[in-house]
PDB file of C-alpha atoms in Angstrom:
ATOM      1  CA  SER Y   1     -41.519 -83.677  45.029  1.00  0.00           C
ATOM      2  CA  GLN Y   2     -44.007 -81.820  42.845  1.00  0.00           C
ATOM      3  CA  LYS Y   3     -43.801 -78.113  43.398  1.00  0.00           C
ATOM      4  CA  ILE Y   4     -45.835 -75.151  42.153  1.00  0.00           C
ATOM      5  CA  GLU Y   5     -44.436 -71.667  42.685  1.00  0.00           C
ATOM      6  CA  GLN Y   6     -46.245 -68.362  42.437  1.00  0.00           C
ATOM      7  CA  ASN Y   7     -45.060 -64.882  43.277  1.00  0.00           C
ATOM      8  CA  SER Y   8     -46.139 -64.401  46.866  1.00  0.00           C
ATOM      9  CA  GLU Y   9     -45.881 -60.613  46.645  1.00  0.00           C
ATOM     10  CA  ALA Y  10     -49.107 -58.794  45.914  1.00  0.00           C
ATOM     11  CA  LEU Y  11     -49.590 -57.349  42.462  1.00  0.00           C
ATOM     12  CA  ASN Y  12     -50.983 -53.806  42.399  1.00  0.00           C
ATOM     13  CA  ILE Y  13     -52.318 -52.438  39.129  1.00  0.00           C
ATOM     14  CA  GLN Y  14     -54.637 -49.711  37.941  1.00  0.00           C
ATOM     15  CA  GLU Y  15     -58.112 -50.336  36.637  1.00  0.00           C
ATOM     16  CA  GLY Y  16     -58.153 -50.971  32.913  1.00  0.00           C
ATOM     17  CA  LYS Y  17     -54.636 -52.397  32.768  1.00  0.00           C
ATOM     18  CA  THR Y  18     -53.747 -56.033  32.097  1.00  0.00           C
ATOM     19  CA  ALA Y  19     -52.716 -58.106  35.090  1.00  0.00           C
ATOM     20  CA  THR Y  20     -50.250 -60.924  34.473  1.00  0.00           C
ATOM     21  CA  LEU Y  21     -49.635 -63.599  37.089  1.00  0.00           C
ATOM     22  CA  THR Y  22     -46.976 -66.291  36.882  1.00  0.00           C
ATOM     23  CA  CYS Y  23     -46.993 -69.948  37.876  1.00  0.00           C
ATOM     24  CA  ASN Y  24     -43.855 -72.107  37.663  1.00  0.00           C
ATOM     25  CA  TYR Y  25     -43.642 -75.829  38.271  1.00  0.00           C
ATOM     26  CA  THR Y  26     -40.653 -78.045  39.026  1.00  0.00           C
ATOM     27  CA  ASN Y  27     -39.762 -81.720  39.338  1.00  0.00           C
ATOM     28  CA  TYR Y  28     -42.618 -83.050  37.205  1.00  0.00           C
ATOM     29  CA  SER Y  29     -44.684 -82.549  34.060  1.00  0.00           C
ATOM     30  CA  PRO Y  30     -48.325 -81.830  34.855  1.00  0.00           C
ATOM     31  CA  ALA Y  31     -50.985 -83.070  32.491  1.00  0.00           C
ATOM     32  CA  TYR Y  32     -52.784 -79.772  33.008  1.00  0.00           C
ATOM     33  CA  LEU Y  33     -52.852 -76.644  35.109  1.00  0.00           C
ATOM     34  CA  GLN Y  34     -55.885 -75.024  36.662  1.00  0.00           C
ATOM     35  CA  TRP Y  35     -56.388 -71.481  37.871  1.00  0.00           C
ATOM     36  CA  TYR Y  36     -58.696 -70.644  40.772  1.00  0.00           C
ATOM     37  CA  ARG Y  37     -59.829 -67.404  42.359  1.00  0.00           C
ATOM     38  CA  GLN Y  38     -60.128 -67.125  46.124  1.00  0.00           C
ATOM     39  CA  ASP Y  39     -61.764 -64.279  48.020  1.00  0.00           C
ATOM     40  CA  PRO Y  40     -61.025 -63.734  51.749  1.00  0.00           C
ATOM     41  CA  GLY Y  41     -62.798 -66.250  53.963  1.00  0.00           C
ATOM     42  CA  ARG Y  42     -64.094 -68.281  51.023  1.00  0.00           C
ATOM     43  CA  GLY Y  43     -63.147 -71.431  49.185  1.00  0.00           C
ATOM     44  CA  PRO Y  44     -61.393 -71.284  45.798  1.00  0.00           C
ATOM     45  CA  VAL Y  45     -63.522 -70.978  42.661  1.00  0.00           C
ATOM     46  CA  PHE Y  46     -62.432 -72.574  39.388  1.00  0.00           C
ATOM     47  CA  LEU Y  47     -61.643 -70.233  36.497  1.00  0.00           C
ATOM     48  CA  LEU Y  48     -59.746 -72.003  33.711  1.00  0.00           C
ATOM     49  CA  LEU Y  49     -57.933 -75.221  32.849  1.00  0.00           C
ATOM     50  CA  ILE Y  50     -55.178 -75.599  30.272  1.00  0.00           C
ATOM     51  CA  ARG Y  51     -53.717 -78.904  29.111  1.00  0.00           C
ATOM     52  CA  GLU Y  52     -50.061 -79.579  28.369  1.00  0.00           C
ATOM     53  CA  ASN Y  53     -50.752 -79.808  24.634  1.00  0.00           C
ATOM     54  CA  GLU Y  54     -52.531 -76.435  24.576  1.00  0.00           C
ATOM     55  CA  LYS Y  55     -50.597 -73.212  24.202  1.00  0.00           C
ATOM     56  CA  GLU Y  56     -53.358 -70.822  25.148  1.00  0.00           C
ATOM     57  CA  LYS Y  57     -56.911 -70.811  26.531  1.00  0.00           C
ATOM     58  CA  ARG Y  58     -59.299 -67.865  26.746  1.00  0.00           C
ATOM     59  CA  LYS Y  59     -62.488 -67.122  28.625  1.00  0.00           C
ATOM     60  CA  GLU Y  60     -63.960 -63.624  28.412  1.00  0.00           C
ATOM     61  CA  ARG Y  61     -61.287 -61.281  29.850  1.00  0.00           C
ATOM     62  CA  LEU Y  62     -59.121 -64.161  31.046  1.00  0.00           C
ATOM     63  CA  LYS Y  63     -56.272 -65.806  29.144  1.00  0.00           C
ATOM     64  CA  VAL Y  64     -53.964 -68.596  30.250  1.00  0.00           C
ATOM     65  CA  THR Y  65     -50.823 -69.835  28.529  1.00  0.00           C
ATOM     66  CA  PHE Y  66     -48.813 -73.001  29.126  1.00  0.00           C
ATOM     67  CA  ASP Y  67     -45.143 -73.220  28.159  1.00  0.00           C
ATOM     68  CA  THR Y  68     -43.793 -76.712  28.816  1.00  0.00           C
ATOM     69  CA  THR Y  69     -40.266 -75.649  27.834  1.00  0.00           C
ATOM     70  CA  LEU Y  70     -40.159 -72.901  30.442  1.00  0.00           C
ATOM     71  CA  LYS Y  71     -42.304 -74.997  32.835  1.00  0.00           C
ATOM     72  CA  GLN Y  72     -44.515 -71.983  33.269  1.00  0.00           C
ATOM     73  CA  SER Y  73     -48.099 -70.805  32.988  1.00  0.00           C
ATOM     74  CA  LEU Y  74     -49.120 -67.168  32.688  1.00  0.00           C
ATOM     75  CA  PHE Y  75     -52.569 -65.930  33.712  1.00  0.00           C
ATOM     76  CA  HIS Y  76     -53.770 -62.651  32.221  1.00  0.00           C
ATOM     77  CA  ILE Y  77     -56.766 -60.503  33.136  1.00  0.00           C
ATOM     78  CA  THR Y  78     -57.366 -57.811  30.529  1.00  0.00           C
ATOM     79  CA  ALA Y  79     -59.231 -54.568  31.213  1.00  0.00           C
ATOM     80  CA  SER Y  80     -58.948 -55.274  34.937  1.00  0.00           C
ATOM     81  CA  GLN Y  81     -61.593 -54.037  37.349  1.00  0.00           C
ATOM     82  CA  PRO Y  82     -61.568 -53.468  41.125  1.00  0.00           C
ATOM     83  CA  ALA Y  83     -63.892 -56.490  41.387  1.00  0.00           C
ATOM     84  CA  ASP Y  84     -61.020 -58.629  40.073  1.00  0.00           C
ATOM     85  CA  SER Y  85     -59.128 -58.007  43.330  1.00  0.00           C
ATOM     86  CA  ALA Y  86     -58.615 -61.406  44.929  1.00  0.00           C
ATOM     87  CA  THR Y  87     -55.995 -64.130  45.375  1.00  0.00           C
ATOM     88  CA  TYR Y  88     -55.373 -66.257  42.306  1.00  0.00           C
ATOM     89  CA  LEU Y  89     -54.186 -69.820  42.789  1.00  0.00           C
ATOM     90  CA  CYS Y  90     -52.431 -72.034  40.279  1.00  0.00           C
ATOM     91  CA  ALA Y  91     -52.988 -75.769  40.744  1.00  0.00           C
ATOM     92  CA  SER Y  92     -51.854 -78.981  39.147  1.00  0.00           C
ATOM     93  CA  SER Y  93     -52.899 -82.592  39.422  1.00  0.00           C
ATOM     94  CA  GLY Y  94     -49.436 -83.983  38.807  1.00  0.00           C
ATOM     95  CA  SER Y  95     -48.663 -86.131  35.787  1.00  0.00           C
ATOM     96  CA  THR Y  96     -51.294 -88.822  36.303  1.00  0.00           C
ATOM     97  CA  GLY Y  97     -54.494 -86.980  35.652  1.00  0.00           C
ATOM     98  CA  PHE Y  98     -57.520 -85.832  37.535  1.00  0.00           C
ATOM     99  CA  GLN Y  99     -56.888 -86.507  41.196  1.00  0.00           C
ATOM    100  CA  LYS Y 100     -55.652 -84.420  44.098  1.00  0.00           C
ATOM    101  CA  LEU Y 101     -54.522 -80.906  43.367  1.00  0.00           C
ATOM    102  CA  VAL Y 102     -51.184 -79.382  44.291  1.00  0.00           C
ATOM    103  CA  PHE Y 103     -51.609 -75.636  44.780  1.00  0.00           C
ATOM    104  CA  GLY Y 104     -49.202 -72.761  44.661  1.00  0.00           C
ATOM    105  CA  THR Y 105     -49.190 -70.177  47.420  1.00  0.00           C
ATOM    106  CA  GLY Y 106     -51.344 -67.846  45.356  1.00  0.00           C
ATOM    107  CA  THR Y 107     -50.790 -64.274  44.215  1.00  0.00           C
ATOM    108  CA  ARG Y 108     -52.908 -61.488  45.612  1.00  0.00           C
ATOM    109  CA  LEU Y 109     -54.109 -59.026  42.987  1.00  0.00           C
ATOM    110  CA  LEU Y 110     -55.207 -55.513  43.942  1.00  0.00           C
ATOM    111  CA  VAL Y 111     -56.866 -53.411  41.244  1.00  0.00           C
ATOM    112  CA  SER Y 112     -57.152 -49.735  42.091  1.00  0.00           C
ATOM    113  CA  PRO Y 113     -59.869 -47.499  40.612  1.00  0.00           C
TER     114      PRO Y 113
ATOM    115  CA  ASP S   1     -78.199 -74.023  47.380  1.00  0.00           C
ATOM    116  CA  THR S   2     -76.712 -76.962  45.526  1.00  0.00           C
ATOM    117  CA  GLY S   3     -73.051 -76.184  46.199  1.00  0.00           C
ATOM    118  CA  VAL S   4     -70.659 -77.813  48.657  1.00  0.00           C
ATOM    119  CA  SER S   5     -71.540 -77.026  52.250  1.00  0.00           C
ATOM    120  CA  GLN S   6     -69.427 -77.326  55.372  1.00  0.00           C
ATOM    121  CA  ASP S   7     -70.345 -77.229  59.010  1.00  0.00           C
ATOM    122  CA  PRO S   8     -69.443 -75.543  61.248  1.00  0.00           C
ATOM    123  CA  ARG S   9     -68.023 -72.462  59.554  1.00  0.00           C
ATOM    124  CA  HIS S  10     -65.970 -71.578  62.604  1.00  0.00           C
ATOM    125  CA  LYS S  11     -64.712 -73.659  65.505  1.00  0.00           C
ATOM    126  CA  ILE S  12     -62.736 -72.503  68.517  1.00  0.00           C
ATOM    127  CA  THR S  13     -61.425 -75.208  70.784  1.00  0.00           C
ATOM    128  CA  LYS S  14     -58.869 -75.718  73.505  1.00  0.00           C
ATOM    129  CA  ARG S  15     -55.714 -77.695  72.964  1.00  0.00           C
ATOM    130  CA  GLY S  16     -56.266 -81.379  73.592  1.00  0.00           C
ATOM    131  CA  GLN S  17     -59.948 -81.411  72.643  1.00  0.00           C
ATOM    132  CA  ASN S  18     -61.386 -83.407  69.747  1.00  0.00           C
ATOM    133  CA  VAL S  19     -63.219 -81.706  66.894  1.00  0.00           C
ATOM    134  CA  THR S  20     -65.281 -83.005  63.994  1.00  0.00           C
ATOM    135  CA  PHE S  21     -66.159 -81.223  60.772  1.00  0.00           C
ATOM    136  CA  ARG S  22     -68.786 -82.172  58.233  1.00  0.00           C
ATOM    137  CA  CYS S  23     -68.837 -81.721  54.474  1.00  0.00           C
ATOM    138  CA  ASP S  24     -71.818 -82.210  52.180  1.00  0.00           C
ATOM    139  CA  PRO S  25     -70.663 -82.398  48.549  1.00  0.00           C
ATOM    140  CA  ILE S  26     -72.650 -81.648  45.426  1.00  0.00           C
ATOM    141  CA  SER S  27     -75.082 -84.560  45.307  1.00  0.00           C
ATOM    142  CA  GLU S  28     -73.992 -86.248  42.093  1.00  0.00           C
ATOM    143  CA  HIS S  29     -70.266 -85.899  42.763  1.00  0.00           C
ATOM    144  CA  ASN S  30     -68.516 -89.164  43.573  1.00  0.00           C
ATOM    145  CA  ARG S  31     -65.156 -87.664  44.564  1.00  0.00           C
ATOM    146  CA  LEU S  32     -64.656 -85.733  47.778  1.00  0.00           C
ATOM    147  CA  TYR S  33     -61.444 -84.044  48.898  1.00  0.00           C
ATOM    148  CA  TRP S  34     -60.172 -82.467  52.097  1.00  0.00           C
ATOM    149  CA  TYR S  35     -57.551 -79.722  52.072  1.00  0.00           C
ATOM    150  CA  ARG S  36     -56.002 -77.555  54.775  1.00  0.00           C
ATOM    151  CA  GLN S  37     -55.049 -73.936  54.225  1.00  0.00           C
ATOM    152  CA  THR S  38     -53.020 -71.680  56.491  1.00  0.00           C
ATOM    153  CA  LEU S  39     -52.644 -67.933  56.156  1.00  0.00           C
ATOM    154  CA  GLY S  40     -50.701 -66.884  53.078  1.00  0.00           C
ATOM    155  CA  GLN S  41     -50.500 -70.416  51.703  1.00  0.00           C
ATOM    156  CA  GLY S  42     -52.405 -72.344  49.099  1.00  0.00           C
ATOM    157  CA  PRO S  43     -54.589 -75.293  50.069  1.00  0.00           C
ATOM    158  CA  GLU S  44     -52.669 -78.478  50.949  1.00  0.00           C
ATOM    159  CA  PHE S  45     -54.147 -81.849  50.096  1.00  0.00           C
ATOM    160  CA  LEU S  46     -55.082 -84.059  53.032  1.00  0.00           C
ATOM    161  CA  THR S  47     -57.139 -86.945  51.656  1.00  0.00           C
ATOM    162  CA  TYR S  48     -59.748 -87.902  49.081  1.00  0.00           C
ATOM    163  CA  PHE S  49     -62.571 -90.374  48.606  1.00  0.00           C
ATOM    164  CA  GLN S  50     -64.135 -91.935  45.582  1.00  0.00           C
ATOM    165  CA  ASN S  51     -67.601 -92.886  46.738  1.00  0.00           C
ATOM    166  CA  GLU S  52     -67.014 -94.410  50.194  1.00  0.00           C
ATOM    167  CA  ALA S  53     -63.441 -95.567  49.544  1.00  0.00           C
ATOM    168  CA  GLN S  54     -60.589 -93.445  50.878  1.00  0.00           C
ATOM    169  CA  LEU S  55     -58.091 -93.628  48.015  1.00  0.00           C
ATOM    170  CA  GLU S  56     -55.230 -91.465  49.215  1.00  0.00           C
ATOM    171  CA  LYS S  57     -53.974 -89.847  52.392  1.00  0.00           C
ATOM    172  CA  SER S  58     -51.274 -87.225  52.610  1.00  0.00           C
ATOM    173  CA  ARG S  59     -48.331 -87.621  54.925  1.00  0.00           C
ATOM    174  CA  LEU S  60     -49.639 -84.398  56.481  1.00  0.00           C
ATOM    175  CA  LEU S  61     -52.471 -86.450  57.902  1.00  0.00           C
ATOM    176  CA  SER S  62     -51.094 -87.649  61.214  1.00  0.00           C
ATOM    177  CA  ASP S  63     -52.629 -90.417  63.298  1.00  0.00           C
ATOM    178  CA  ARG S  64     -54.715 -87.793  65.072  1.00  0.00           C
ATOM    179  CA  PHE S  65     -56.650 -87.117  61.882  1.00  0.00           C
ATOM    180  CA  SER S  66     -59.309 -89.415  60.518  1.00  0.00           C
ATOM    181  CA  ALA S  67     -61.794 -88.955  57.710  1.00  0.00           C
ATOM    182  CA  GLU S  68     -64.822 -90.981  56.730  1.00  0.00           C
ATOM    183  CA  ARG S  69     -67.410 -91.034  54.003  1.00  0.00           C
ATOM    184  CA  PRO S  70     -69.598 -93.913  55.174  1.00  0.00           C
ATOM    185  CA  LYS S  71     -72.323 -93.892  52.543  1.00  0.00           C
ATOM    186  CA  GLY S  72     -70.486 -92.178  49.751  1.00  0.00           C
ATOM    187  CA  SER S  73     -72.313 -88.927  50.374  1.00  0.00           C
ATOM    188  CA  PHE S  74     -71.292 -86.569  53.217  1.00  0.00           C
ATOM    189  CA  SER S  75     -67.888 -86.817  54.864  1.00  0.00           C
ATOM    190  CA  THR S  76     -66.508 -86.071  58.314  1.00  0.00           C
ATOM    191  CA  LEU S  77     -63.004 -85.052  59.308  1.00  0.00           C
ATOM    192  CA  GLU S  78     -62.066 -85.608  62.935  1.00  0.00           C
ATOM    193  CA  ILE S  79     -59.018 -84.240  64.686  1.00  0.00           C
ATOM    194  CA  GLN S  80     -58.190 -85.803  68.023  1.00  0.00           C
ATOM    195  CA  ARG S  81     -56.138 -84.139  70.751  1.00  0.00           C
ATOM    196  CA  THR S  82     -55.937 -80.872  68.848  1.00  0.00           C
ATOM    197  CA  GLU S  83     -52.710 -78.871  68.854  1.00  0.00           C
ATOM    198  CA  GLN S  84     -52.179 -75.181  68.159  1.00  0.00           C
ATOM    199  CA  GLY S  85     -50.529 -76.124  64.872  1.00  0.00           C
ATOM    200  CA  ASP S  86     -53.855 -77.543  63.709  1.00  0.00           C
ATOM    201  CA  SER S  87     -55.276 -74.031  63.498  1.00  0.00           C
ATOM    202  CA  ALA S  88     -56.159 -73.513  59.844  1.00  0.00           C
ATOM    203  CA  MET S  89     -58.999 -73.366  57.340  1.00  0.00           C
ATOM    204  CA  TYR S  90     -60.208 -76.850  56.436  1.00  0.00           C
ATOM    205  CA  LEU S  91     -61.621 -76.950  52.930  1.00  0.00           C
ATOM    206  CA  CYS S  92     -63.763 -79.627  51.378  1.00  0.00           C
ATOM    207  CA  ALA S  93     -64.173 -80.034  47.631  1.00  0.00           C
ATOM    208  CA  SER S  94     -66.052 -82.395  45.373  1.00  0.00           C
ATOM    209  CA  SER S  95     -65.917 -83.418  41.733  1.00  0.00           C
ATOM    210  CA  LEU S  96     -66.981 -86.099  39.303  1.00  0.00           C
ATOM    211  CA  VAL S  97     -64.514 -88.842  38.437  1.00  0.00           C
ATOM    212  CA  ALA S  98     -64.659 -87.866  34.787  1.00  0.00           C
ATOM    213  CA  GLY S  99     -66.138 -84.441  35.068  1.00  0.00           C
ATOM    214  CA  GLY S 100     -66.198 -83.054  31.575  1.00  0.00           C
ATOM    215  CA  PRO S 101     -63.478 -81.015  29.884  1.00  0.00           C
ATOM    216  CA  ASN S 102     -62.348 -79.183  33.001  1.00  0.00           C
ATOM    217  CA  ASN S 103     -62.932 -81.690  35.768  1.00  0.00           C
ATOM    218  CA  GLU S 104     -62.742 -78.839  38.207  1.00  0.00           C
ATOM    219  CA  GLN S 105     -63.149 -79.248  41.918  1.00  0.00           C
ATOM    220  CA  PHE S 106     -65.942 -77.344  43.621  1.00  0.00           C
ATOM    221  CA  PHE S 107     -64.958 -76.024  47.007  1.00  0.00           C
ATOM    222  CA  GLY S 108     -67.028 -75.357  50.072  1.00  0.00           C
ATOM    223  CA  PRO S 109     -66.668 -72.207  52.196  1.00  0.00           C
ATOM    224  CA  GLY S 110     -64.355 -73.969  54.647  1.00  0.00           C
ATOM    225  CA  THR S 111     -64.297 -74.482  58.398  1.00  0.00           C
ATOM    226  CA  ARG S 112     -61.932 -72.178  60.235  1.00  0.00           C
ATOM    227  CA  LEU S 113     -60.412 -73.925  63.247  1.00  0.00           C
ATOM    228  CA  THR S 114     -58.727 -71.999  66.034  1.00  0.00           C
ATOM    229  CA  VAL S 115     -56.966 -74.011  68.724  1.00  0.00           C
ATOM    230  CA  LEU S 116     -56.239 -72.013  71.867  1.00  0.00           C
TER     231      LEU S 116
END
């Protein structure tokens, strides 16, 4: 079955550093991957989408890469701030397009001042 | 507020009782999704609608669960004979069928269910 894996351990970094989160997928080839941010007690909020034919996508301090050979996506936050502390979820629709999402477990990011 | 809304935000019930949750999607969105999220996990897909038609149901959705979207607008999720294992956050999301370059799903704040 389709599976998305993220590092379940929290990532602790200092303010100003670059945070890098990893998302690996197995048993299928997603047409795209999405990244969401989730704060405690709230629903996920969409951040970025990257398609299988795109190597890299940027939005302000965020950058996402997609390596179909490694079956991996990396999510970077540059010049991190304490306000970036949250859980970041990787999600995929599977290989058929825009339908239900399969989420990873999420990685909690803690940015210290 | 034109985002996705869910009601109630919190529900505490006793085992064996029935509960019903409501989701109001963004008005022009024709797709509506239900997910369930437990602590430390990502959301798990339960079911989705396109307009009033329920197009897919997860195997997670046992016979005790039923969802409706009668007029293609708001949706309800009912759980009958609740069990302690049903305790979770129930998230609703909506999107357009062909929603631009990102086709992202917009999530509501969730309904947290606690079954005692």
